[in-house]
Amino acid sequence: MTFRLPSGGLVDRDTLLQFTFDGRELTGHPGDTLASALLAHGVHQVARSVKLGRPRGIMAAGVEEPNAVVQLEKPFPEPMQTATTVELYDGLVARSLSGQGRLATEPDPARYDAKHLHCDVLVVGAGPAGLVAARTAARAGARVVLVDDQPEPGGSLLGSNEYVDLKPAVEWARAIADELRATPDVEVLDRTTAFGAYDDGFVLAVQHRTSGAARQRVWRIRAKQTVLATGAHERPIVFPDNDRPGVLLAGAARTYLHRYGVVPGRRAVVFTMDDSAYATAIDLADAGVEIPLVADVRPAAPENWAAACAERGIEIRTEAAVTGTEGSGRVTGVRVAGDLIPCDTLLVSGGWTPAVHLFSQQRGALRYEPALGAYLPDGDLPTARVAGSANGTFDFAGCVREGRAAAAKALGEAPADIPLPVSDAPPRELAPAVQWQIPGTESDVDTRFVDLQRDATVSDVLRATGAGLASLEHVKRYTTIGTAHDQGKTSGMLAAGITAEALGADLADRRPTTYRPPYTPVAFAALAGRNRGELHDPIRVTALHSWHVEHGAEFENVGQWKRPWYYPQPGEDLHAAVRRECLEARTDVAMMDGSTLGKIDVQGPDAAEFLDLLYTNLMSTLKVGRIRYGVMCGIDGMVIDDGTVIRVAEDRFLVTTTTGNAAMVLDWMEEWLQTEWPHLRVFATSVTEHWATVALVGPRSREILAGLAPELDVSNDAFGFMAWRDAEVAGIAARVCRISFSGELAYEINVPSWYGLALWEALAAQGITPYGTETMHVLRAEKGYPIIGQDTDGTVTPHDLGMGWAVSKKKADFLGKRSFSRVENQRPDRKQFVGLLPVDPTVLLPEGAQIIETAHVPRPPVRMLGHVTSSYPSAALDRTFALALVRSGRERIGETLYVPVGDEVVPVTVTESVLYDKEGTRRDG
C-alpha cells in the first residue's frame, strides 16, 4: 500500500531512487528523507527500544526524533543515524536497530574538513524570523552568515500550505535566500547545523555536503553578533502505551504531507492541547485521510478551527484525552473516555518547547513561562539575542517582527521602516493547555513513556523523587532522561513537569537542566577533519632523521617525535644492540641525537626573576657562560619537569625541557606570564627545531672534541662541568655544553638545524658508535637520574626524588614552595625514589610491577609499598636492576622486599638510586 499522494510535496517526482531497508528494496525521490520514503511505503516500525525491546516507529520529522534510529550500511557503516535527518540517495542500504548500533570495522573512506568564517552577524535558522533577520542585516551592508540544517530555507513554512504576500510561503523563503546569495559578503550555508555556541560569538557548525571532496565540513564561525532563530520542538503527551508505532507528532504529520507528499496513515485520531494540531487535522482530511476525532483536553475548541472541522465531518471532543492505545505492533485503536476508536495513526500535540539550546550554551539565563509550559530566554546576551519561536513567539507576524528587531539591535541601529511580509495563516485563538501527562492507574506507570529513546517512564521519575532527588539535574542522571542522541528535545520538558508535579513544586523555582554541546550528534570523524591516519598526530623528525633511516635505526615515538630507539647490527636484537651501545659509551665514545629536547628562549629584563619563580632552585645567580640543572613543580609541589638552564646573557636564558613536555612547559610559562605575573617583562619562544643537538659521550669524548674543535680548550680547568662555550666544531659554528645525562664525560654540541647533518656525519667519520633512547635510559638509570613522567607519577616531590638540594631555601617564593609545608608532603611514609636489585641477577622486573612486604601474596586486599618505574639489564653492572618508588624507601635501604611477577614472587634488595660510579669521578674523565 502506498501512502504517497499522487501530487504535492517538494520532492522531485521525475527521478526515482532505489534504496534498501531491512533487506527490502524500496524506492523514493530526491528531496526525501529515509523516514519520509519509509512512510510513503507504509513502514512505521523502524527500530526496537534500547532497553525493553519494544517496537518503535517514526514519531517526528527532524532532529527531535527519539525513536527512528537506524544503521546505515552503504557506502560504509554509520551507526545510530536518525531516519528523519538522513537524506535519501540512490543505493542507500539501511537496517532497523534493536538497541545499539555497530561501529565500522573498516577505515572510513570519506573525507572531512574544516573552515573558518568571520562575520558581523550570524543568523542561526532560516525560518521566517531568521530569513528576515539575515535580510535586514545584509541590506544594512553587514557581513552576514545564515546557517540552517535543512536543504532549503523556510523552516516551519516547509511543512505548511500557507501563503506569504500572496504567494506560497516556500517561494517567499526561496526568494529571500536567493537575494542573500546574490549579496556580497553574505554566506548562506544549507544542511548546516550549529551544534555549539560559546563565549564571544564563537559558534561551531557541521555541514553535510552533497558535492565536493569533503563529505562533512565543520565551520568555525566567529561573529560579532548572533541572532538565534532556532525555532521550537513539538512536545508529545505522556499516556499509557504512548510509544507504539503509528503515534506521531501532529506537526510532523503536517510536514510529511506538505513537504514530501506523504500521509502517515488512512485513519488518524488527533489528540491535542494546542491550536496547531487542528491545522494538521484539516490538511490531512483535505488530502483524503479519515479523521474521526480531535480530542482536545481544553474546555473549548478554537472557533475558526471548529467550524472548519464541522465542514469536513470531523468530531471534536473537548475536555477529552487519549488514555491508551491498542495494537500488537502499530496502533490499531485508541481509547478516549472509555471508547475504543479504531485508527492506524495517532497524532499528538502537547504544545511547543522553544529550542533555547544554543542560547543556554552561551550561558544565557532562562525563565519559566507558565502559559507555554516552557523555559524561555530571559533577556539578551551581549553578543546574542533570540527571535521567533525560540523566543516563545509562534505567530508569523510576531516572528518576522522579532527577526527584524534582533538584526537591527545586533547592528546597533533602529529597525528599518519597511513593510513586513504578511501570512494568511490564522492566528492562535486559545492558549495551550499545560499538562504533562494523562493520569492513569498505578499499574500503568511503567507504560507511560517520558523518554522513548531511553525507555524511561513515569515510574522512573517517581522512583527518583521518592529517593529524595529534587534537582532536575539529579533526576536527569538518575533516570538517564535526556541523555540519548536527541538530548531530551522531546522528553526534557516533560520530565521537568512530571518531576515538579511529584514534588508539588513550581517550575519557576527550578533551575532547568544545562544544555551542552553538541546540539545534535556529530561524528568524531567530522571533528577530527583531516587529522586522521598519518595526520592524526603530526610526526616530527630531527634534521638527522635521514641518516638514522639509512643506517637501520629502529624508532620509537616520544611525544610527536620519531627518535632512534637502537641501531641493530646484523644478528642483533634489542638487548644485544643496547648492550653493545652501552659498553661503547662506558668504555670508549658514543653519540646520540638529542635534538628533540625542548628548548625555550627566555629573554627580557625580568627573565632571571621569572625563572626564580618558576624553578625550585635559584637561577638569578647563574653567571653568563654557566649552566644549572633545574626542577619545576606545579602549585601542589609535585615535580612536573626538569632540565637545564643556560645563561646566554644578563637578560637571556635558554631553558631545556624533557622531549614530551616541551609544549606543556611553554604553555605553563605563558599561563603565569599572562595571568599572574603580567608585570614581568619577559618573552618565551620555542626554539626546539632551530637547534640540532648531538650528545658526545664517553671517556674518549674530550679527545674527539679536541680534534674537531682545535681552538677550543677542552681541559677540565678551562671547560668545567656545567659550562658552555661557543666554538667551531668540524668547521661549523656551535654552542658546546658540558652536560652529562650518562654520568660519563660528555658534551652536548648544538648547531643550527641546517648544519645538524653535517656535524653528525663529521662525528660518524671518526668511527663513533651511535646510540638510541633505550641505551640513554639504561645509562641514566645506572646513575639514578629520574625521567619525569616515567619515574614520577604526579605525586612526587623533589624531596621524594632525593633532590632536596635542588630546592632553594633562600628564595622568598616559587611555584610549589608553600605546598612543601603541607602535612601530607611531610609524611615519613611517602614514596621515595630508590634502586632495586633482584636477588637473582638474571631476573628482569616488569615496569609497573607492584612491591609488597611478604614473600607470599596474601589474600586481597594487599598492602602495596610502591611500584617499579624503570627496569633494565646492565652491561656495566653485569646484572639486571630497577628503579622504584617505595614507601619510606630510603629507610628501607638494605631490606628485602618482594615483587609479584606472574605466578612467582621475586625477592629484591632495596638500594640507593645511584648504582654506578657513586663518587661521580667518571664525569670529568
PDB file of N, CA and C in Angstrom, residues 770-828:
ATOM      1  N   PRO A 770      76.811   5.268  17.205  1.00  0.00           N
ATOM      2  CA  PRO A 770      75.568   5.966  17.567  1.00  0.00           C
ATOM      3  C   PRO A 770      74.758   5.116  18.555  1.00  0.00           C
ATOM      4  N   TYR A 771      74.053   5.757  19.465  1.00  0.00           N
ATOM      5  CA  TYR A 771      73.167   5.013  20.359  1.00  0.00           C
ATOM      6  C   TYR A 771      71.813   5.703  20.422  1.00  0.00           C
ATOM      7  N   GLY A 772      70.811   4.926  20.813  1.00  0.00           N
ATOM      8  CA  GLY A 772      69.436   5.415  20.810  1.00  0.00           C
ATOM      9  C   GLY A 772      68.879   5.648  22.199  1.00  0.00           C
ATOM     10  N   THR A 773      67.579   5.827  22.243  1.00  0.00           N
ATOM     11  CA  THR A 773      66.928   6.203  23.504  1.00  0.00           C
ATOM     12  C   THR A 773      66.971   5.082  24.530  1.00  0.00           C
ATOM     13  N   GLU A 774      66.976   3.807  24.086  1.00  0.00           N
ATOM     14  CA  GLU A 774      66.985   2.728  25.064  1.00  0.00           C
ATOM     15  C   GLU A 774      68.321   2.710  25.819  1.00  0.00           C
ATOM     16  N   THR A 775      69.417   2.911  25.087  1.00  0.00           N
ATOM     17  CA  THR A 775      70.719   2.987  25.744  1.00  0.00           C
ATOM     18  C   THR A 775      70.783   4.208  26.656  1.00  0.00           C
ATOM     19  N   MET A 776      70.242   5.335  26.205  1.00  0.00           N
ATOM     20  CA  MET A 776      70.205   6.533  27.040  1.00  0.00           C
ATOM     21  C   MET A 776      69.497   6.241  28.360  1.00  0.00           C
ATOM     22  N   HIS A 777      68.388   5.488  28.300  1.00  0.00           N
ATOM     23  CA  HIS A 777      67.644   5.166  29.512  1.00  0.00           C
ATOM     24  C   HIS A 777      68.482   4.306  30.451  1.00  0.00           C
ATOM     25  N   VAL A 778      69.189   3.331  29.902  1.00  0.00           N
ATOM     26  CA  VAL A 778      69.999   2.461  30.755  1.00  0.00           C
ATOM     27  C   VAL A 778      71.111   3.266  31.429  1.00  0.00           C
ATOM     28  N   LEU A 779      71.797   4.073  30.645  1.00  0.00           N
ATOM     29  CA  LEU A 779      72.920   4.853  31.189  1.00  0.00           C
ATOM     30  C   LEU A 779      72.461   5.783  32.301  1.00  0.00           C
ATOM     31  N   ARG A 780      71.355   6.480  32.070  1.00  0.00           N
ATOM     32  CA  ARG A 780      70.913   7.434  33.101  1.00  0.00           C
ATOM     33  C   ARG A 780      70.370   6.690  34.322  1.00  0.00           C
ATOM     34  N   ALA A 781      69.716   5.526  34.101  1.00  0.00           N
ATOM     35  CA  ALA A 781      69.159   4.786  35.238  1.00  0.00           C
ATOM     36  C   ALA A 781      70.265   4.234  36.118  1.00  0.00           C
ATOM     37  N   GLU A 782      71.387   3.790  35.512  1.00  0.00           N
ATOM     38  CA  GLU A 782      72.512   3.312  36.310  1.00  0.00           C
ATOM     39  C   GLU A 782      73.032   4.398  37.241  1.00  0.00           C
ATOM     40  N   LYS A 783      72.879   5.665  36.796  1.00  0.00           N
ATOM     41  CA  LYS A 783      73.311   6.800  37.611  1.00  0.00           C
ATOM     42  C   LYS A 783      72.187   7.338  38.512  1.00  0.00           C
ATOM     43  N   GLY A 784      71.009   6.722  38.445  1.00  0.00           N
ATOM     44  CA  GLY A 784      69.907   7.155  39.298  1.00  0.00           C
ATOM     45  C   GLY A 784      69.279   8.461  38.883  1.00  0.00           C
ATOM     46  N   TYR A 785      69.433   8.834  37.596  1.00  0.00           N
ATOM     47  CA  TYR A 785      68.789  10.057  37.108  1.00  0.00           C
ATOM     48  C   TYR A 785      67.343   9.735  36.730  1.00  0.00           C
ATOM     49  N   PRO A 786      66.357  10.383  37.346  1.00  0.00           N
ATOM     50  CA  PRO A 786      64.955  10.076  37.013  1.00  0.00           C
ATOM     51  C   PRO A 786      64.531  10.724  35.701  1.00  0.00           C
ATOM     52  N   ILE A 787      63.569  10.109  35.065  1.00  0.00           N
ATOM     53  CA  ILE A 787      62.899  10.727  33.919  1.00  0.00           C
ATOM     54  C   ILE A 787      61.497  11.113  34.374  1.00  0.00           C
ATOM     55  N   ILE A 788      61.208  12.398  34.265  1.00  0.00           N
ATOM     56  CA  ILE A 788      59.914  12.900  34.709  1.00  0.00           C
ATOM     57  C   ILE A 788      58.825  12.329  33.794  1.00  0.00           C
ATOM     58  N   GLY A 789      57.834  11.728  34.424  1.00  0.00           N
ATOM     59  CA  GLY A 789      56.761  11.104  33.663  1.00  0.00           C
ATOM     60  C   GLY A 789      56.908   9.603  33.583  1.00  0.00           C
ATOM     61  N   GLN A 790      58.140   9.095  33.779  1.00  0.00           N
ATOM     62  CA  GLN A 790      58.340   7.650  33.867  1.00  0.00           C
ATOM     63  C   GLN A 790      58.643   7.251  35.296  1.00  0.00           C
ATOM     64  N   ASP A 791      59.557   7.923  35.911  1.00  0.00           N
ATOM     65  CA  ASP A 791      59.894   7.634  37.307  1.00  0.00           C
ATOM     66  C   ASP A 791      59.095   8.499  38.281  1.00  0.00           C
ATOM     67  N   THR A 792      58.232   9.320  37.758  1.00  0.00           N
ATOM     68  CA  THR A 792      57.323  10.107  38.598  1.00  0.00           C
ATOM     69  C   THR A 792      55.902   9.879  38.100  1.00  0.00           C
ATOM     70  N   ASP A 793      54.928  10.127  38.961  1.00  0.00           N
ATOM     71  CA  ASP A 793      53.529   9.878  38.589  1.00  0.00           C
ATOM     72  C   ASP A 793      52.591  11.005  39.009  1.00  0.00           C
ATOM     73  N   GLY A 794      53.115  12.202  39.177  1.00  0.00           N
ATOM     74  CA  GLY A 794      52.272  13.329  39.575  1.00  0.00           C
ATOM     75  C   GLY A 794      52.067  13.447  41.066  1.00  0.00           C
ATOM     76  N   THR A 795      52.668  12.516  41.848  1.00  0.00           N
ATOM     77  CA  THR A 795      52.546  12.592  43.315  1.00  0.00           C
ATOM     78  C   THR A 795      53.921  12.664  43.967  1.00  0.00           C
ATOM     79  N   VAL A 796      54.926  13.065  43.210  1.00  0.00           N
ATOM     80  CA  VAL A 796      56.308  13.006  43.673  1.00  0.00           C
ATOM     81  C   VAL A 796      56.882  14.409  43.796  1.00  0.00           C
ATOM     82  N   THR A 797      57.458  14.714  44.944  1.00  0.00           N
ATOM     83  CA  THR A 797      58.106  15.999  45.170  1.00  0.00           C
ATOM     84  C   THR A 797      59.608  15.859  44.898  1.00  0.00           C
ATOM     85  N   PRO A 798      60.334  16.973  44.778  1.00  0.00           N
ATOM     86  CA  PRO A 798      61.794  16.863  44.648  1.00  0.00           C
ATOM     87  C   PRO A 798      62.419  16.108  45.815  1.00  0.00           C
ATOM     88  N   HIS A 799      61.894  16.293  47.031  1.00  0.00           N
ATOM     89  CA  HIS A 799      62.443  15.608  48.197  1.00  0.00           C
ATOM     90  C   HIS A 799      62.247  14.105  48.065  1.00  0.00           C
ATOM     91  N   ASP A 800      61.098  13.665  47.491  1.00  0.00           N
ATOM     92  CA  ASP A 800      60.871  12.235  47.293  1.00  0.00           C
ATOM     93  C   ASP A 800      61.908  11.648  46.345  1.00  0.00           C
ATOM     94  N   LEU A 801      62.378  12.464  45.398  1.00  0.00           N
ATOM     95  CA  LEU A 801      63.373  12.008  44.431  1.00  0.00           C
ATOM     96  C   LEU A 801      64.796  12.095  44.980  1.00  0.00           C
ATOM     97  N   GLY A 802      64.917  12.563  46.211  1.00  0.00           N
ATOM     98  CA  GLY A 802      66.253  12.764  46.763  1.00  0.00           C
ATOM     99  C   GLY A 802      66.910  14.015  46.242  1.00  0.00           C
ATOM    100  N   MET A 803      66.105  14.974  45.808  1.00  0.00           N
ATOM    101  CA  MET A 803      66.629  16.208  45.225  1.00  0.00           C
ATOM    102  C   MET A 803      66.314  17.414  46.098  1.00  0.00           C
ATOM    103  N   GLY A 804      66.282  17.211  47.391  1.00  0.00           N
ATOM    104  CA  GLY A 804      66.063  18.351  48.266  1.00  0.00           C
ATOM    105  C   GLY A 804      67.104  19.428  48.070  1.00  0.00           C
ATOM    106  N   TRP A 805      68.304  19.020  47.597  1.00  0.00           N
ATOM    107  CA  TRP A 805      69.364  20.000  47.334  1.00  0.00           C
ATOM    108  C   TRP A 805      68.986  20.977  46.226  1.00  0.00           C
ATOM    109  N   ALA A 806      67.996  20.609  45.385  1.00  0.00           N
ATOM    110  CA  ALA A 806      67.589  21.476  44.277  1.00  0.00           C
ATOM    111  C   ALA A 806      66.469  22.416  44.685  1.00  0.00           C
ATOM    112  N   VAL A 807      66.081  22.403  45.964  1.00  0.00           N
ATOM    113  CA  VAL A 807      65.011  23.289  46.443  1.00  0.00           C
ATOM    114  C   VAL A 807      65.654  24.401  47.262  1.00  0.00           C
ATOM    115  N   SER A 808      65.560  25.610  46.746  1.00  0.00           N
ATOM    116  CA  SER A 808      66.233  26.744  47.381  1.00  0.00           C
ATOM    117  C   SER A 808      65.605  27.093  48.730  1.00  0.00           C
ATOM    118  N   LYS A 809      66.462  27.375  49.694  1.00  0.00           N
ATOM    119  CA  LYS A 809      65.992  27.857  50.992  1.00  0.00           C
ATOM    120  C   LYS A 809      66.171  29.370  51.095  1.00  0.00           C
ATOM    121  N   LYS A 810      66.703  29.987  50.041  1.00  0.00           N
ATOM    122  CA  LYS A 810      66.964  31.420  50.063  1.00  0.00           C
ATOM    123  C   LYS A 810      65.820  32.216  49.432  1.00  0.00           C
ATOM    124  N   LYS A 811      65.127  31.621  48.482  1.00  0.00           N
ATOM    125  CA  LYS A 811      64.109  32.374  47.745  1.00  0.00           C
ATOM    126  C   LYS A 811      62.855  32.576  48.589  1.00  0.00           C
ATOM    127  N   ALA A 812      62.273  33.767  48.461  1.00  0.00           N
ATOM    128  CA  ALA A 812      61.047  34.066  49.215  1.00  0.00           C
ATOM    129  C   ALA A 812      59.883  33.242  48.706  1.00  0.00           C
ATOM    130  N   ASP A 813      59.855  32.973  47.407  1.00  0.00           N
ATOM    131  CA  ASP A 813      58.710  32.252  46.863  1.00  0.00           C
ATOM    132  C   ASP A 813      59.094  31.626  45.531  1.00  0.00           C
ATOM    133  N   PHE A 814      58.419  30.563  45.195  1.00  0.00           N
ATOM    134  CA  PHE A 814      58.484  29.940  43.877  1.00  0.00           C
ATOM    135  C   PHE A 814      57.301  28.967  43.792  1.00  0.00           C
ATOM    136  N   LEU A 815      56.970  28.543  42.593  1.00  0.00           N
ATOM    137  CA  LEU A 815      55.810  27.680  42.408  1.00  0.00           C
ATOM    138  C   LEU A 815      55.999  26.362  43.151  1.00  0.00           C
ATOM    139  N   GLY A 816      55.096  26.058  44.050  1.00  0.00           N
ATOM    140  CA  GLY A 816      55.152  24.829  44.827  1.00  0.00           C
ATOM    141  C   GLY A 816      55.724  24.983  46.216  1.00  0.00           C
ATOM    142  N   LYS A 817      56.333  26.125  46.519  1.00  0.00           N
ATOM    143  CA  LYS A 817      57.043  26.297  47.793  1.00  0.00           C
ATOM    144  C   LYS A 817      56.127  26.070  48.995  1.00  0.00           C
ATOM    145  N   ARG A 818      54.950  26.699  48.970  1.00  0.00           N
ATOM    146  CA  ARG A 818      54.068  26.592  50.123  1.00  0.00           C
ATOM    147  C   ARG A 818      53.554  25.166  50.314  1.00  0.00           C
ATOM    148  N   SER A 819      53.455  24.433  49.206  1.00  0.00           N
ATOM    149  CA  SER A 819      52.933  23.067  49.304  1.00  0.00           C
ATOM    150  C   SER A 819      53.892  22.132  50.019  1.00  0.00           C
ATOM    151  N   PHE A 820      55.185  22.462  50.039  1.00  0.00           N
ATOM    152  CA  PHE A 820      56.138  21.580  50.701  1.00  0.00           C
ATOM    153  C   PHE A 820      55.900  21.523  52.206  1.00  0.00           C
ATOM    154  N   SER A 821      55.224  22.526  52.736  1.00  0.00           N
ATOM    155  CA  SER A 821      54.990  22.547  54.180  1.00  0.00           C
ATOM    156  C   SER A 821      53.671  21.872  54.564  1.00  0.00           C
ATOM    157  N   ARG A 822      52.945  21.381  53.588  1.00  0.00           N
ATOM    158  CA  ARG A 822      51.696  20.681  53.919  1.00  0.00           C
ATOM    159  C   ARG A 822      51.994  19.422  54.721  1.00  0.00           C
ATOM    160  N   VAL A 823      51.069  19.059  55.583  1.00  0.00           N
ATOM    161  CA  VAL A 823      51.235  17.855  56.388  1.00  0.00           C
ATOM    162  C   VAL A 823      51.401  16.636  55.485  1.00  0.00           C
ATOM    163  N   GLU A 824      50.637  16.587  54.432  1.00  0.00           N
ATOM    164  CA  GLU A 824      50.710  15.453  53.512  1.00  0.00           C
ATOM    165  C   GLU A 824      52.108  15.316  52.913  1.00  0.00           C
ATOM    166  N   ASN A 825      52.729  16.449  52.600  1.00  0.00           N
ATOM    167  CA  ASN A 825      54.065  16.406  51.997  1.00  0.00           C
ATOM    168  C   ASN A 825      55.168  16.140  53.019  1.00  0.00           C
ATOM    169  N   GLN A 826      54.824  16.153  54.312  1.00  0.00           N
ATOM    170  CA  GLN A 826      55.817  15.901  55.355  1.00  0.00           C
ATOM    171  C   GLN A 826      55.722  14.481  55.911  1.00  0.00           C
ATOM    172  N   ARG A 827      54.787  13.684  55.384  1.00  0.00           N
ATOM    173  CA  ARG A 827      54.603  12.339  55.915  1.00  0.00           C
ATOM    174  C   ARG A 827      55.883  11.512  55.788  1.00  0.00           C
ATOM    175  N   PRO A 828      56.274  10.784  56.825  1.00  0.00           N
ATOM    176  CA  PRO A 828      57.510   9.986  56.747  1.00  0.00           C
ATOM    177  C   PRO A 828      57.378   8.764  55.844  1.00  0.00           C
TER     178      PRO A 828
END
